[in-house]
Amino acid sequence: MSLIQLNIKGISYSQTQSGAYALVLSEVEGTRTLPIIIGAFEAQSIAIALETEIRPPRPLTHDLFKTFSDRFLITVKEVIIHKLVDGVFFSSLICEKDGVEETIDTRTSDAIAIAVRFQAPIYTYENILEKAGIYLKIEEELSIKETSEPEEDSLELEELVIKKDNDFSDLSMQELNSKLNAAVANENYELAAKIRDEISKRS
């Protein structure tokens, strides 16, 4: 069965599953999207990896994995979301060292957080996209809000509510930069990303 490449479309807060985020993947050559419910830590880790202007003062777990792999010359070639059972996605990391390829089982949220750091492609199969991709209800604007982590990566089939925050419009650029520095220092990267977006809009 042929693989379908996916891109990360965005991350949003899900109101249908308490303490969860929706990671939304989209077809590279198509219009379908694949929503996956993930935890707050993984959502934050993926968001930070996607941001080029925000760097945590200490390495997150997925950053440590990347550093460890680089040090021992291990490459993550691709991520494959290969199974969907009872709303839970199953994924694999395809890794290579010295020309030898290994497949490692992993949670989908961890796999994608690692894939972003390695700039590795993300794939799934047609039957998974056909089964899960048709249920998504989503708007174009995607944002991230802080919450806690659920136990499993899962698919929410009913409602994925997207919220857009814009609480910084009344602040000056000096105030925004001060808040951005404070957010990064406090490791509040969701807030830092929102402030950075506001600064970018004004630039």
Short mmCIF file of C-alpha atoms in Angstrom, two decimals:
data_model
loop_
_atom_site.label_atom_id
_atom_site.label_comp_id
_atom_site.label_asym_id
_atom_site.label_seq_id
_atom_site.Cartn_x
_atom_site.Cartn_y
_atom_site.Cartn_z
CA MET A 1 0.00 0.00 0.00
CA SER A 2 1.41 3.37 -1.03
CA LEU A 3 2.32 6.03 1.52
CA ILE A 4 0.78 9.52 1.58
CA GLN A 5 2.96 12.38 2.80
CA LEU A 6 1.54 14.77 5.38
CA ASN A 7 2.44 18.27 6.55
CA ILE A 8 1.72 19.87 9.92
CA LYS A 9 -1.18 22.27 9.39
CA GLY A 10 -1.40 23.52 12.96
CA ILE A 11 -2.11 22.86 16.63
CA SER A 12 -5.32 23.85 18.37
CA TYR A 13 -6.99 23.46 21.74
CA SER A 14 -9.69 20.77 21.77
CA GLN A 15 -12.77 21.48 23.87
CA THR A 16 -14.21 18.02 23.28
CA GLN A 17 -11.47 16.25 25.26
CA SER A 18 -10.47 17.99 28.45
CA GLY A 19 -6.77 18.80 28.77
CA ALA A 20 -5.90 18.02 25.16
CA TYR A 21 -4.74 19.57 21.91
CA ALA A 22 -5.53 18.71 18.32
CA LEU A 23 -2.53 18.28 16.05
CA VAL A 24 -3.79 18.72 12.49
CA LEU A 25 -1.92 17.09 9.61
CA SER A 26 -2.79 17.71 5.97
CA GLU A 27 -2.06 15.90 2.70
CA VAL A 28 0.84 17.31 0.71
CA GLU A 29 -0.94 16.50 -2.55
CA GLY A 30 -4.57 16.72 -1.54
CA THR A 31 -7.16 18.49 0.59
CA ARG A 32 -7.80 15.98 3.37
CA THR A 33 -6.69 16.62 6.93
CA LEU A 34 -5.94 14.23 9.78
CA PRO A 35 -6.65 15.38 13.38
CA ILE A 36 -4.78 13.70 16.24
CA ILE A 37 -5.41 14.46 19.91
CA ILE A 38 -2.13 14.93 21.82
CA GLY A 39 -0.95 16.08 25.24
CA ALA A 40 0.15 19.54 26.30
CA PHE A 41 3.85 18.67 26.60
CA GLU A 42 4.00 17.19 23.10
CA ALA A 43 1.97 20.10 21.68
CA GLN A 44 4.40 22.56 23.26
CA SER A 45 7.40 20.58 22.01
CA ILE A 46 6.10 20.50 18.43
CA ALA A 47 5.24 24.21 18.53
CA ILE A 48 8.70 25.14 19.78
CA ALA A 49 10.37 23.05 17.06
CA LEU A 50 8.28 24.83 14.42
CA GLU A 51 9.24 28.27 15.76
CA THR A 52 12.59 29.51 14.47
CA GLU A 53 12.77 32.50 16.84
CA ILE A 54 12.08 30.78 20.17
CA ARG A 55 14.73 28.64 21.84
CA PRO A 56 14.21 27.13 25.30
CA PRO A 57 16.97 27.87 27.83
CA ARG A 58 17.22 24.14 28.56
CA PRO A 59 16.72 21.24 26.11
CA LEU A 60 13.34 19.52 26.11
CA THR A 61 13.14 15.72 25.96
CA HIS A 62 12.81 15.69 22.16
CA ASP A 63 15.76 18.09 21.85
CA LEU A 64 17.81 15.69 23.97
CA PHE A 65 16.80 12.82 21.67
CA LYS A 66 18.00 14.84 18.67
CA THR A 67 21.32 15.71 20.34
CA PHE A 68 21.85 12.08 21.41
CA SER A 69 21.09 10.83 17.89
CA ASP A 70 23.42 13.36 16.27
CA ARG A 71 26.22 12.49 18.65
CA PHE A 72 25.97 8.78 17.80
CA LEU A 73 25.32 9.36 14.08
CA ILE A 74 21.75 8.09 14.10
CA THR A 75 19.39 9.60 11.52
CA VAL A 76 15.58 9.61 11.63
CA LYS A 77 14.65 9.13 7.97
CA GLU A 78 10.85 9.25 8.23
CA VAL A 79 7.80 8.76 10.43
CA ILE A 80 4.96 6.46 9.41
CA ILE A 81 1.52 6.55 11.04
CA HIS A 82 0.74 2.95 10.26
CA LYS A 83 -2.32 1.94 12.28
CA LEU A 84 -5.53 3.30 13.81
CA VAL A 85 -7.28 1.13 16.41
CA ASP A 86 -10.21 2.32 18.53
CA GLY A 87 -9.30 5.96 17.92
CA VAL A 88 -5.61 5.51 18.85
CA PHE A 89 -2.90 6.11 16.23
CA PHE A 90 0.21 3.91 16.12
CA SER A 91 3.42 5.20 14.56
CA SER A 92 6.98 4.16 13.79
CA LEU A 93 10.30 5.98 13.51
CA ILE A 94 12.41 4.75 10.61
CA CYS A 95 16.01 5.26 11.75
CA GLU A 96 19.37 4.60 10.13
CA LYS A 97 22.92 4.17 11.45
CA ASP A 98 25.89 3.03 9.36
CA GLY A 99 23.58 2.04 6.52
CA VAL A 100 21.45 -0.20 8.76
CA GLU A 101 17.77 0.70 8.99
CA GLU A 102 15.72 0.09 12.13
CA THR A 103 12.02 0.60 12.88
CA ILE A 104 11.10 1.87 16.35
CA ASP A 105 7.56 1.89 17.75
CA THR A 106 6.52 5.26 19.19
CA ARG A 107 3.57 7.40 20.17
CA THR A 108 2.46 9.55 17.26
CA SER A 109 2.92 12.82 19.16
CA ASP A 110 6.50 11.92 20.08
CA ALA A 111 7.21 10.74 16.55
CA ILE A 112 6.09 14.04 15.05
CA ALA A 113 7.97 16.13 17.66
CA ILE A 114 11.11 14.21 16.67
CA ALA A 115 10.37 14.35 12.92
CA VAL A 116 10.18 18.16 13.02
CA ARG A 117 13.64 18.32 14.63
CA PHE A 118 15.14 16.00 12.01
CA GLN A 119 13.16 17.61 9.18
CA ALA A 120 11.98 14.09 8.41
CA PRO A 121 8.87 13.49 6.29
CA ILE A 122 5.67 12.20 7.87
CA TYR A 123 3.59 9.55 6.08
CA THR A 124 0.40 7.59 6.55
CA TYR A 125 -1.61 5.07 4.53
CA GLU A 126 -4.66 5.72 2.40
CA ASN A 127 -6.96 3.57 4.56
CA ILE A 128 -6.06 5.58 7.69
CA LEU A 129 -6.58 8.94 5.98
CA GLU A 130 -9.82 7.71 4.47
CA LYS A 131 -11.08 6.48 7.84
CA ALA A 132 -9.98 9.37 10.04
CA GLY A 133 -9.63 12.39 7.78
CA ILE A 134 -13.25 12.88 6.85
CA TYR A 135 -14.46 13.75 10.35
CA LEU A 136 -12.53 16.96 10.85
CA LYS A 137 -14.39 20.22 11.44
CA ILE A 138 -11.81 23.00 11.53
CA GLU A 139 -11.35 26.67 10.70
CA GLU A 140 -8.30 28.16 9.00
CA GLU A 141 -6.95 29.95 12.07
CA LEU A 142 -5.05 27.61 14.41
CA SER A 143 -3.55 28.48 17.79
CA ILE A 144 -2.29 26.79 20.95
CA LYS A 145 -3.44 27.19 24.55
CA GLU A 146 -1.90 25.76 27.71
CA THR A 147 -3.47 22.71 29.41
CA SER A 148 -2.47 19.28 30.78
CA GLU A 149 -1.65 16.00 29.01
CA PRO A 150 -4.04 13.09 28.24
CA GLU A 151 -2.74 9.54 28.53
CA GLU A 152 -2.93 8.54 24.84
CA ASP A 153 -2.68 10.06 21.37
CA SER A 154 -6.18 9.65 19.98
CA LEU A 155 -8.64 10.77 17.32
CA GLU A 156 -11.59 12.95 18.33
CA LEU A 157 -14.36 12.41 15.77
CA GLU A 158 -16.88 15.08 16.67
CA GLU A 159 -15.75 18.66 17.32
CA LEU A 160 -12.39 20.36 17.23
CA VAL A 161 -12.95 23.93 18.33
CA ILE A 162 -10.29 26.42 17.27
CA LYS A 163 -9.74 29.51 19.36
CA LYS A 164 -7.74 32.53 18.41
CA ASP A 165 -6.28 34.74 21.16
CA ASN A 166 -5.30 38.34 20.59
CA ASP A 167 -4.75 39.85 24.01
CA PHE A 168 -1.71 41.94 23.09
CA SER A 169 -3.13 44.50 20.66
CA ASP A 170 -3.05 47.31 23.23
CA LEU A 171 0.58 46.75 24.23
CA SER A 172 3.53 48.70 22.85
CA MET A 173 6.41 47.00 21.05
CA GLN A 174 8.62 47.58 24.09
CA GLU A 175 6.05 45.92 26.34
CA LEU A 176 5.67 43.03 23.91
CA ASN A 177 9.43 42.41 23.78
CA SER A 178 9.61 42.54 27.56
CA LYS A 179 6.77 40.02 27.88
CA LEU A 180 8.39 37.79 25.23
CA ASN A 181 11.68 37.70 27.13
CA ALA A 182 9.86 36.93 30.39
CA ALA A 183 7.79 34.15 28.78
CA VAL A 184 10.90 32.45 27.36
CA ALA A 185 12.74 32.80 30.67
CA ASN A 186 9.78 31.17 32.45
CA GLU A 187 9.60 28.43 29.78
CA ASN A 188 6.03 29.46 28.87
CA TYR A 189 6.49 28.80 25.17
CA GLU A 190 2.82 28.87 24.22
CA LEU A 191 2.58 32.45 25.46
CA ALA A 192 5.93 33.31 23.85
CA ALA A 193 4.70 32.04 20.48
CA LYS A 194 1.57 34.20 20.69
CA ILE A 195 3.57 37.29 21.61
CA ARG A 196 6.04 36.60 18.81
CA ASP A 197 3.13 36.37 16.34
CA GLU A 198 1.83 39.77 17.51
CA ILE A 199 5.31 41.29 17.10
CA SER A 200 5.62 39.78 13.61
CA LYS A 201 2.27 41.23 12.55
CA ARG A 202 3.47 44.72 13.44
CA SER A 203 6.87 44.40 11.78
#
